[in-house]
Short mmCIF file of C-alpha atoms in Angstrom, two decimals:
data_model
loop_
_atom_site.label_atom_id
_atom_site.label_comp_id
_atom_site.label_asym_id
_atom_site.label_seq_id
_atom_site.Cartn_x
_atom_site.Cartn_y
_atom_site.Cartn_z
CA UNK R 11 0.00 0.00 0.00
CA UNK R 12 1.10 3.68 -1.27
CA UNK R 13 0.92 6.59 1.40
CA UNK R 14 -1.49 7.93 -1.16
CA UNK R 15 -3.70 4.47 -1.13
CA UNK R 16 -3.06 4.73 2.83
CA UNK R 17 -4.68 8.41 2.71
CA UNK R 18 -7.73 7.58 0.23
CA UNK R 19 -10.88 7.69 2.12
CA UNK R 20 -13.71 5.07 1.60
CA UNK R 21 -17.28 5.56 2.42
CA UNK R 22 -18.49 4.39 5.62
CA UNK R 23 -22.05 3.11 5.95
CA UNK R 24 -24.97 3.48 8.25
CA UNK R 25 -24.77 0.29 9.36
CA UNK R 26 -21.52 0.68 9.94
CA UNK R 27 -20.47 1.34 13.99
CA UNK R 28 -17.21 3.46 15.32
CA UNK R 29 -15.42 3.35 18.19
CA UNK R 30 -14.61 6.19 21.00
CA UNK R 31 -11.91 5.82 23.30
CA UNK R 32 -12.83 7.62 26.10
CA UNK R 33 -10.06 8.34 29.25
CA UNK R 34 -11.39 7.25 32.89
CA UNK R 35 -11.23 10.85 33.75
CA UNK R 36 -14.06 11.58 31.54
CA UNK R 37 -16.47 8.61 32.97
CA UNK R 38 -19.54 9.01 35.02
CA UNK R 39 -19.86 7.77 37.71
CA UNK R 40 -16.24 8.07 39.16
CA UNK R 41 -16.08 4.86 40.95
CA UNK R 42 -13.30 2.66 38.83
CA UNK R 43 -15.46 -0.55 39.37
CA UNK R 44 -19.34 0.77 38.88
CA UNK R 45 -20.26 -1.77 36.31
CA UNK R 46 -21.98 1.19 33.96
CA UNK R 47 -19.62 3.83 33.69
CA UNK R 48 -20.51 5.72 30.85
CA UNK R 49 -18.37 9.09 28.93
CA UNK R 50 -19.86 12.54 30.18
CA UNK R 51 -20.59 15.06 27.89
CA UNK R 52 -17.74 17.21 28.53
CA UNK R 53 -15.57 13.88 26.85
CA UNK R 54 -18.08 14.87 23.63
CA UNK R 55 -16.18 18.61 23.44
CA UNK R 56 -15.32 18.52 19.17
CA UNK R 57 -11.50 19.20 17.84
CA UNK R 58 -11.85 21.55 14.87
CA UNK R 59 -11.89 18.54 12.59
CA UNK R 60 -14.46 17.10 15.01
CA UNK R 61 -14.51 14.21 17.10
CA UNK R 62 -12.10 11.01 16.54
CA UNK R 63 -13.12 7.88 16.01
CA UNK R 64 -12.20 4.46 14.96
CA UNK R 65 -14.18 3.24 12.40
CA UNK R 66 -14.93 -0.61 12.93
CA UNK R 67 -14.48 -1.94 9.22
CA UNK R 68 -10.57 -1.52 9.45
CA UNK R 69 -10.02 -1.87 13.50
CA UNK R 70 -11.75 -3.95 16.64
CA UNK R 71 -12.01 -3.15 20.06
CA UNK R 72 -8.59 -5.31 20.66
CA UNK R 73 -6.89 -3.30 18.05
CA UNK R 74 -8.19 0.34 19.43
CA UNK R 75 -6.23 -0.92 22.40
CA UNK R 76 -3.55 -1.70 20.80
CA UNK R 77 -2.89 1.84 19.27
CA UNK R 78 -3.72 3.32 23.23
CA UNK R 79 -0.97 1.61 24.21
CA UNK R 80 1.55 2.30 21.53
CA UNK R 81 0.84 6.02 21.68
CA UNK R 82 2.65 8.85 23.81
CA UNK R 83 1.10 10.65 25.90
CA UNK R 84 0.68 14.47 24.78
CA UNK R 85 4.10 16.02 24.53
CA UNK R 86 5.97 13.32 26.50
CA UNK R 87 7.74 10.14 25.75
CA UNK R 88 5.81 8.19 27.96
CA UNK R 89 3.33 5.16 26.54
CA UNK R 90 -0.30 5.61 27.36
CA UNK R 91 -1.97 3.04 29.81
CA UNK R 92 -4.81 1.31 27.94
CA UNK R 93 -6.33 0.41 31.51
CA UNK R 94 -7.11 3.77 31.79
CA UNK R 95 -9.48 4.17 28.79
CA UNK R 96 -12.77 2.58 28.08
CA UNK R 97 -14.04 2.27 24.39
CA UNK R 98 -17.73 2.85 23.23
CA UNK R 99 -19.15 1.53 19.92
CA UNK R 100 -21.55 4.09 18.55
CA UNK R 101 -23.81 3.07 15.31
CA UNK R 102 -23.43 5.42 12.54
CA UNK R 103 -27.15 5.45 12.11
CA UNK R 104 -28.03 6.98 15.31
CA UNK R 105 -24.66 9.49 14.46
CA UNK R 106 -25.88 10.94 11.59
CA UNK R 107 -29.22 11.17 12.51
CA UNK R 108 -28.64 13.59 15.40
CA UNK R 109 -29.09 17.04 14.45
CA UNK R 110 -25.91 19.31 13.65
CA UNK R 111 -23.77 15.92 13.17
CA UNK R 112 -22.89 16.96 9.63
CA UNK R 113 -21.07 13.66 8.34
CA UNK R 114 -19.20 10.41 9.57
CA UNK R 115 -16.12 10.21 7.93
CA UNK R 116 -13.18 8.20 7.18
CA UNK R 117 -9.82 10.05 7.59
CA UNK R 118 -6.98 7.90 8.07
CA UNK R 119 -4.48 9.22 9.46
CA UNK R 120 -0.69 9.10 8.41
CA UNK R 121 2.17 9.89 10.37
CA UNK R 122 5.21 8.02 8.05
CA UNK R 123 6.89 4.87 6.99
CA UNK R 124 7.80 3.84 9.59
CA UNK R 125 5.64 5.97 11.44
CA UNK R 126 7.70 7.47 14.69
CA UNK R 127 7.54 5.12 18.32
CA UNK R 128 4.69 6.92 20.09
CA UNK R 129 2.96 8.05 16.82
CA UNK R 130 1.47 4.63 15.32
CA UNK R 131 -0.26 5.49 11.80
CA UNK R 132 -4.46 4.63 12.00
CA UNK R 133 -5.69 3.66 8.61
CA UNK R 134 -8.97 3.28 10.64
CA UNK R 135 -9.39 6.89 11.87
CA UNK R 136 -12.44 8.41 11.17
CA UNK R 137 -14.29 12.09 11.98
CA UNK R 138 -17.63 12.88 13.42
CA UNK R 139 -17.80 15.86 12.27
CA UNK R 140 -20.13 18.83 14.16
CA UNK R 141 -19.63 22.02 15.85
CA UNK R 142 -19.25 22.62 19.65
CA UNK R 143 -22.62 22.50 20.80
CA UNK R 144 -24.38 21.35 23.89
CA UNK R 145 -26.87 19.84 22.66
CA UNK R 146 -24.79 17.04 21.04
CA UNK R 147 -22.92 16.47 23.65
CA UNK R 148 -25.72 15.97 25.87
CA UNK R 149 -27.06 13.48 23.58
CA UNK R 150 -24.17 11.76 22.97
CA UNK R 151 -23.47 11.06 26.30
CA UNK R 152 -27.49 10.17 26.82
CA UNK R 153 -26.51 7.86 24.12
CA UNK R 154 -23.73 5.96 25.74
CA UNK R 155 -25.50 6.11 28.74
CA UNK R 156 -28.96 4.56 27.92
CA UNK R 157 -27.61 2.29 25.51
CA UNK R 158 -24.88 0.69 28.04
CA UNK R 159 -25.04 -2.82 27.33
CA UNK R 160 -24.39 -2.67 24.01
CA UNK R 161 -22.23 0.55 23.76
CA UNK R 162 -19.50 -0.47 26.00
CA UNK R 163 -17.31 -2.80 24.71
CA UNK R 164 -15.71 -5.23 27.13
CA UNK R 165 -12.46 -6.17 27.17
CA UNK R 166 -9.87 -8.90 28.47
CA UNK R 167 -7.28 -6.84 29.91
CA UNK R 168 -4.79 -9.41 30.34
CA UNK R 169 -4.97 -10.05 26.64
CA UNK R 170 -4.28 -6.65 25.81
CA UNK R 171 -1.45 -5.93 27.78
CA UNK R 172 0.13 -9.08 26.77
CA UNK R 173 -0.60 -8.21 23.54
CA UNK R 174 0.48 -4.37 24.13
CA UNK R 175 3.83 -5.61 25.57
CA UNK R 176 5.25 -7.45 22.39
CA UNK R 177 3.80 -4.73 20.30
CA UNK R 178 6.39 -2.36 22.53
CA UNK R 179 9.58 -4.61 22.35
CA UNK R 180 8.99 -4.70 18.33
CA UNK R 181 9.59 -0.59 18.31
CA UNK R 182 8.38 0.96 15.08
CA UNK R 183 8.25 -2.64 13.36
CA UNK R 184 4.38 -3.44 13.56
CA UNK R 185 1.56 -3.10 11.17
CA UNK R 186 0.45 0.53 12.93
CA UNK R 187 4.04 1.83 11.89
CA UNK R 188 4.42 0.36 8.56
CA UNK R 189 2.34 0.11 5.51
CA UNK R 190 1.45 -3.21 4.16
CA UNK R 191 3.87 -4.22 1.23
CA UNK R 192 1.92 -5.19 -1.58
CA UNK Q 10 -12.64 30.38 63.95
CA UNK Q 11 -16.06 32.01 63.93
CA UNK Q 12 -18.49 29.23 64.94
CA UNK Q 13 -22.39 29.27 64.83
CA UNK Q 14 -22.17 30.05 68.33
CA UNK Q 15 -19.90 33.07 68.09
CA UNK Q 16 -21.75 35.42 66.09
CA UNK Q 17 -20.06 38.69 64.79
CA UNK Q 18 -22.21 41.59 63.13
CA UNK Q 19 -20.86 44.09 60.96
CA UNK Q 20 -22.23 46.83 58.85
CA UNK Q 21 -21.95 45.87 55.57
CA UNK Q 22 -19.37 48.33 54.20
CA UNK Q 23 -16.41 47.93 56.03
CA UNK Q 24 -14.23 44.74 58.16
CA UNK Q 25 -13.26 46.74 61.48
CA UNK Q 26 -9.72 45.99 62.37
CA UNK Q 27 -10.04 44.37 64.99
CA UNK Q 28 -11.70 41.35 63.35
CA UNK Q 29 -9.25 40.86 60.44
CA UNK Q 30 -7.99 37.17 62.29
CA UNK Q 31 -11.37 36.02 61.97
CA UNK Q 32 -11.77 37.22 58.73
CA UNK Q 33 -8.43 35.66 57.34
CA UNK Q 34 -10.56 32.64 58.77
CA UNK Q 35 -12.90 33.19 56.13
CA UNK Q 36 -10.77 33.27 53.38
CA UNK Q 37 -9.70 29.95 54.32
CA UNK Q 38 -12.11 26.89 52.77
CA UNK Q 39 -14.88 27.79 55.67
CA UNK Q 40 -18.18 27.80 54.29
CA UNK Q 41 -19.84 30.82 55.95
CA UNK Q 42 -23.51 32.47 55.70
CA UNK Q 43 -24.29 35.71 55.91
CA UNK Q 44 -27.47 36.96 56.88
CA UNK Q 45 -29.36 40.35 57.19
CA UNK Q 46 -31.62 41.84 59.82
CA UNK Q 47 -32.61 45.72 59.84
CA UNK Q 48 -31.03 47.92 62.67
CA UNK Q 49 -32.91 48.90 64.62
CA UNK Q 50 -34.14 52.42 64.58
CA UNK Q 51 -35.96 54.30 67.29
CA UNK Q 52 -39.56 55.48 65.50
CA UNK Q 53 -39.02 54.00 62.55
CA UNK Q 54 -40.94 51.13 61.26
CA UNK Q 55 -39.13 48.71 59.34
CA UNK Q 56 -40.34 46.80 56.35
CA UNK Q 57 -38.90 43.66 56.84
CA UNK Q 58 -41.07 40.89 58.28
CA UNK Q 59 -38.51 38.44 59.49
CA UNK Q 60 -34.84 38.86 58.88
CA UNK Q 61 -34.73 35.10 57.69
CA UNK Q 62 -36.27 36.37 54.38
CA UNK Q 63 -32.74 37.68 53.54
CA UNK Q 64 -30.42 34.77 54.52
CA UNK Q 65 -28.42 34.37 51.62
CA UNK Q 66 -26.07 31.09 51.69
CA UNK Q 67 -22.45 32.47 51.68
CA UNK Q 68 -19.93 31.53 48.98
CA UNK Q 69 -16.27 30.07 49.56
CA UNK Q 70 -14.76 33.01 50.39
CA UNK Q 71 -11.82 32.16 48.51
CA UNK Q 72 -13.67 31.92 45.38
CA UNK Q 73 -15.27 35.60 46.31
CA UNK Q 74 -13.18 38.02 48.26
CA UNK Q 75 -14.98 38.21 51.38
CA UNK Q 76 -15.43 41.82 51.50
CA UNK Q 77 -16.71 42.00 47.73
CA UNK Q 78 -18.88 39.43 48.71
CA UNK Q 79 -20.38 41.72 51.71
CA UNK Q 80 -21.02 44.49 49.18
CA UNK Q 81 -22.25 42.38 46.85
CA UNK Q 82 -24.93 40.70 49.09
CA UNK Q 83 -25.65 44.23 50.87
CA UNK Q 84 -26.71 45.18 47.31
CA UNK Q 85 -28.85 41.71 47.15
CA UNK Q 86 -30.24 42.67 50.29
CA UNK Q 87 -31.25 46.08 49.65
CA UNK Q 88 -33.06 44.37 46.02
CA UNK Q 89 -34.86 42.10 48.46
CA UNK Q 90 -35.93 44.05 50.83
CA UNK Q 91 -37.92 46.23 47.82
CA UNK Q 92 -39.68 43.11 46.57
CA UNK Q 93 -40.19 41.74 49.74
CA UNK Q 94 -41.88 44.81 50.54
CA UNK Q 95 -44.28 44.33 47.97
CA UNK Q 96 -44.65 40.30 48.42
CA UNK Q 97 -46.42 40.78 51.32
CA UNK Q 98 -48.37 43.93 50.58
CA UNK Q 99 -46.84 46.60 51.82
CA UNK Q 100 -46.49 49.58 49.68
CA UNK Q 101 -43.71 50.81 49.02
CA UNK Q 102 -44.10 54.30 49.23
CA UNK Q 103 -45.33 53.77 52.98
CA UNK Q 104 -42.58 51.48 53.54
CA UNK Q 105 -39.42 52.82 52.08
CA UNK Q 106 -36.29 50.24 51.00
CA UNK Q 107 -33.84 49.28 53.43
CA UNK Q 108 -30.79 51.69 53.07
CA UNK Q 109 -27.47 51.00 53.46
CA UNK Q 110 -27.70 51.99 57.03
CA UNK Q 111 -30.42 49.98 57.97
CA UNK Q 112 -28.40 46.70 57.11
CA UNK Q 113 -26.38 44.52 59.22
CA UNK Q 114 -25.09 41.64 58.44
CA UNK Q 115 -24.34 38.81 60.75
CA UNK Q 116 -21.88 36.50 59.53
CA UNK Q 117 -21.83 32.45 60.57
CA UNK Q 118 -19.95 29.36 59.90
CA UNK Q 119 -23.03 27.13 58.21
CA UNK Q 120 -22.80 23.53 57.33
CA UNK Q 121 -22.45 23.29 53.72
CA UNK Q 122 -25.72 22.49 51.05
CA UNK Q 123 -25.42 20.08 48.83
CA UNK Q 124 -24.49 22.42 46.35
CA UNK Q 125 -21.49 23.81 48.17
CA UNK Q 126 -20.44 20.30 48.70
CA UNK Q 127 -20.22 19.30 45.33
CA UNK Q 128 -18.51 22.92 44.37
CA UNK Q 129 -15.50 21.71 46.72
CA UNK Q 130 -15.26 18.61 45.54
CA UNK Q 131 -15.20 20.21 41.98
CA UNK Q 132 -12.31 22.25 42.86
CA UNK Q 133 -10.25 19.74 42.55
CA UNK Q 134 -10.09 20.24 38.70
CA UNK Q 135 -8.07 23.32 39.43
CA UNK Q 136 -5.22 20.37 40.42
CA UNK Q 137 -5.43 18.87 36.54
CA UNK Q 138 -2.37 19.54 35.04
CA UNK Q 139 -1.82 20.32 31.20
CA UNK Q 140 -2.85 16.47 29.39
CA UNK Q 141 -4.77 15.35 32.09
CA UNK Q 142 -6.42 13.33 29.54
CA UNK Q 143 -3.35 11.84 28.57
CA UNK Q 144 -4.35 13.72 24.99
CA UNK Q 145 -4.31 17.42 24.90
CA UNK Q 146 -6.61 18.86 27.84
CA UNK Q 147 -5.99 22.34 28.71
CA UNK Q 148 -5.71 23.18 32.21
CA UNK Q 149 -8.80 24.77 34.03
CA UNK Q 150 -8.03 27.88 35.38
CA UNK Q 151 -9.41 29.66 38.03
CA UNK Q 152 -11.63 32.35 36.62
CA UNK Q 153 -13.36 29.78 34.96
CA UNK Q 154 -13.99 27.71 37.77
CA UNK Q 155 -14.91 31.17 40.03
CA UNK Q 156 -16.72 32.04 36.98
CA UNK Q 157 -18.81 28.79 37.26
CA UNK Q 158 -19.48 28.66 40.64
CA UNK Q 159 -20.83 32.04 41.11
CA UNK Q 160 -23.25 31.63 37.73
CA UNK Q 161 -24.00 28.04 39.52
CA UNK Q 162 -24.38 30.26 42.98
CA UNK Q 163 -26.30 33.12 41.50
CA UNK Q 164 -29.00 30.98 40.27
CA UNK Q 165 -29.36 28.44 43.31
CA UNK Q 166 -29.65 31.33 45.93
CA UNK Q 167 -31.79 32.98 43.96
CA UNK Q 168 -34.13 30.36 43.38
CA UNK Q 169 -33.75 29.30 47.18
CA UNK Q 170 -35.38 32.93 47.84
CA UNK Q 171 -38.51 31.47 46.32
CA UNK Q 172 -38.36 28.12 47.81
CA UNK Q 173 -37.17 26.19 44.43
CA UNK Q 174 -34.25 23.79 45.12
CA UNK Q 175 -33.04 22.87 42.10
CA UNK Q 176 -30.97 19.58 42.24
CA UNK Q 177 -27.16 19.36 42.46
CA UNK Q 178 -25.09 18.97 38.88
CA UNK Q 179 -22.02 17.23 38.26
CA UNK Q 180 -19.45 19.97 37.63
CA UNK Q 181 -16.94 18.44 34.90
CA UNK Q 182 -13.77 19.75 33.17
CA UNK Q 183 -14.04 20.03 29.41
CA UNK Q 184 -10.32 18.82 27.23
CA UNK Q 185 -11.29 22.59 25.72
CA UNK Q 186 -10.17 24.38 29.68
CA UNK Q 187 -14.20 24.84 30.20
CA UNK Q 188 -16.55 23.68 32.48
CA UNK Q 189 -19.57 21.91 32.45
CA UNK Q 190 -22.61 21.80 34.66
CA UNK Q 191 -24.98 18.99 33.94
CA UNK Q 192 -28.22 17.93 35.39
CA UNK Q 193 -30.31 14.89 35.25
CA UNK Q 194 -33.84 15.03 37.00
CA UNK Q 195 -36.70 13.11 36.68
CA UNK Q 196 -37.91 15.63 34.03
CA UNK Q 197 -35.92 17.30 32.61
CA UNK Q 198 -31.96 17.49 31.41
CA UNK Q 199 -29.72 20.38 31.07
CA UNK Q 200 -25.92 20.57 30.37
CA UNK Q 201 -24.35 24.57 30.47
CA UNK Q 202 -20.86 25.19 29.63
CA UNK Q 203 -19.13 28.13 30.62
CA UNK Q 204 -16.52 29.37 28.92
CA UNK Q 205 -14.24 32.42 28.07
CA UNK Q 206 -14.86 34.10 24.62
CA UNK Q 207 -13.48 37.68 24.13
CA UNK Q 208 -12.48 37.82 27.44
CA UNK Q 209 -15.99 37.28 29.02
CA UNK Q 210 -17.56 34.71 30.51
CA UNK Q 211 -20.41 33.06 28.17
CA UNK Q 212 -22.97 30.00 29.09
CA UNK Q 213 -24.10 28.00 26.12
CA UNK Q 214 -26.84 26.07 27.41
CA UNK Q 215 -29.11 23.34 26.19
CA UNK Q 216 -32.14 21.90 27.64
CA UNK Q 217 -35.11 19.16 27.48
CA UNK Q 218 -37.87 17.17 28.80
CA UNK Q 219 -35.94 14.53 27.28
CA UNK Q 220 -36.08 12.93 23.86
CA UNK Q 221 -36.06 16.67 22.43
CA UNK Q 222 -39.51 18.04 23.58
CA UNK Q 223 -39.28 21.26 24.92
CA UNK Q 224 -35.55 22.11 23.80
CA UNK Q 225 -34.29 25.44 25.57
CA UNK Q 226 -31.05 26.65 23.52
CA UNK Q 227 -29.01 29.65 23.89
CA UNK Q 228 -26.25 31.85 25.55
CA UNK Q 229 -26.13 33.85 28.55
CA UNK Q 230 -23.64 36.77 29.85
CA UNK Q 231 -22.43 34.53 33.17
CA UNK Q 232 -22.04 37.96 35.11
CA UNK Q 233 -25.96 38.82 34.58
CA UNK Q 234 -29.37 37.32 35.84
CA UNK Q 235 -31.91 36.08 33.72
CA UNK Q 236 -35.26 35.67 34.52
CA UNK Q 237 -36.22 33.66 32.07
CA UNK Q 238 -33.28 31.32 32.33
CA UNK Q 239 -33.77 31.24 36.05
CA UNK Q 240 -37.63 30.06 35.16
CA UNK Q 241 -36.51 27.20 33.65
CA UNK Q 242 -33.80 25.92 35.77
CA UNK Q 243 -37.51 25.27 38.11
CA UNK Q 244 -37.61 21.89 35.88
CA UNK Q 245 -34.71 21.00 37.61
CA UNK Q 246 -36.30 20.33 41.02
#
């Protein structure tokens, strides 16, 4: 695969679902172990490009953990912990059927090839797009919130950190730092 | 430490010397409130039916100066006493508004309201550092959270005037250095953000009887009241 093929959006569908990684600092209720912790709306608050997602043709839950885990945190050299982040699937029916959500959209994102340690490429990436708006937020957390069972998706943490580990020890040699060769 | 049982009355305009320990007291996390009674004058006849009609539940004094906060709540007390006078059918012009001179307030450590409580615990966002998402959070700072809790304040007390008490929100830190406040009730939901935008504070606000009926969307100066926002915040019982 060419950075160019890498970069080439494809359409994603309403029956489609993403995937929101959402830090434990942004979860309601704050006990660690309530079994329905679900992301407030201030965890809905839009980058300019909107919010990011993972879109779940090109990634799984497993996988979204994977990239946690092999990213720095912000403007250190430091590996983020995936036990502190939970991820939410969220149908991209119900997403663009909420007014002021203006489009679901793929928008993988490339960093290089290899792509730096700490700063895995995600062919997966995708963008709800919307303004700041209260509204959304509220309803996207309403979302999460009502829809628990089926939002949150569960996870074997000893598989992931296993997993997370020899992702680590292979540096910048994995499939989120380098393309696929042809 | 001023206690409940050590009561200290002041006119509203000035901290005499002499109390400026207990005071420094105050600007410590103490939760005080401050209540108003009219002096007493010889020959004149007061408006004011009970001084507990002008209790006004005090602010952390380190979010408000405490002697701002004394002017400030002299000048609430003054605007009460006037509608007071004519919520239980008094005219005015045979009872005339409390003056400045009329008012003393008597200041008292009070166990915190809910409300209070969960502003405290809230403070603790002030303790985030820069990427306390492990992303790219902004830190909160101060005048946002002081800017917050007296919109948050504002409202409450004066709905508490009238007998309304609203429920307590969850006060969250937005990635973005805002806050939100964000209620849940058995009939309605709100979520208000307050943030800085030209160097004011703004709340964006959005609000339903769930499932979109009803929606109440807009902006409000935080430094101002509004009745009308005020009316609806009553759904939040």
């Amino acid at each position: 695969m060419t950075e160019k093929q890498f970069l080439t959006p494809l359409p994603i569908l309403d029956e489609h679902n993403v995937y929101r990684q959402v830090h434990i600092q942004d979860l309601h209720p704050k006990e660690r172990d309530h079994p329905e912790r679900y992301p407030k709306p201030s965890h809905f608050k839009p980058d300019p490009d909107g919010l990011s997602v993972y879109w779940n043709q090109h990634i799984d839950p497993e996988g979204v953990y994977n990239i946690i885990g092999l990213s720095y945190k912000a403007n250190k050299t430091e590996f983020k912990d995936p036990a502190n982040f939970f991820v939410f699937s969220i149908p991209v029916l119900y997403l663009r059927a909420v007014e002021g959500i203006s489009d679901v959209s793929h928008s993988p994102r490339y960093i290089g090839n290899p792509a730096p340690i700490g700063s895995p490429n995600i062919y997966s990436h995708a963008s709800i797009v919307y303004s700041d708006d209260e509204e959304i937020r509220l309803k996207l957390s309403d979302y999460c919130k009502s829809n628990h069972a089926s939002c949150h998706c569960k996870i074997d943490f000893s598989i992931v950190e296993k997993k997370v580990q020899e992702l680590r020890q292979r540096l910048d040699n994995t499939i989120y730092h380098r393309l696929p060769e042809d | 430490m001023i206690t409940s049982d050590k009561k200290l009355s002041y006119y509203h305009d000035e901290v005499p010397d002499s109390h400026k320990d207990e005071f420094k007291c105050l600007s410590g996390m103490d939760v005080i409130s401050l209540s108003v009674q009219p002096k007493f004058q010889k020959g004149v006849k007061h408006v004011v039916p009970s001084c507990e009609y002008y209790q006004v539940k005090g602010s952390h004094s380190n979010i408000y100066p405490v002697k701002n906060s004394v002017h400030a709540i002299a000048r609430q007390m003054r605007r009460a006493a006037r509608k007071s006078s004519f919520a239980i059918g008094f005219p005015s012009y045979k009872y005339p508004p409390l003056e400045n001179e009329d008012i003393q307030i008597i200041y008292s450590q009070e166990k915190e309201s809910d409300i209070e409580k969960a502003l405290s615990q809230a403070k603790k966002m002030l303790t985030l550092s820069e990427g306390w998402d492990e992303a790219n959070a902004k830190r909160i700072e101060p005048s946002t959270f002081q800017a917050a809790a007296t919109f948050l304040l504002r409202y409450v007390n004066r709905l508490e005037e009238t007998n309304i008490y609203i429920q307590t929100p969850e006060i969250d830190p937005c990635p973005d250095g805002s806050i939100d406040l964000n209620w849940h009730t058995d009939n309605a939901r709100m979520l208000v953000n307050i943030r800085q935008e030209n160097n004011e504070y703004v709340a964006y606000y959005y609000g339903d009887f769930y499932d979109g009926k009803m929606p109440f969307k807009g902006n409000i100066a935080v430094d101002t009241f509004f009745d009308f926002f005020a009316a609806w915040m009553k759904y939040l019982v």
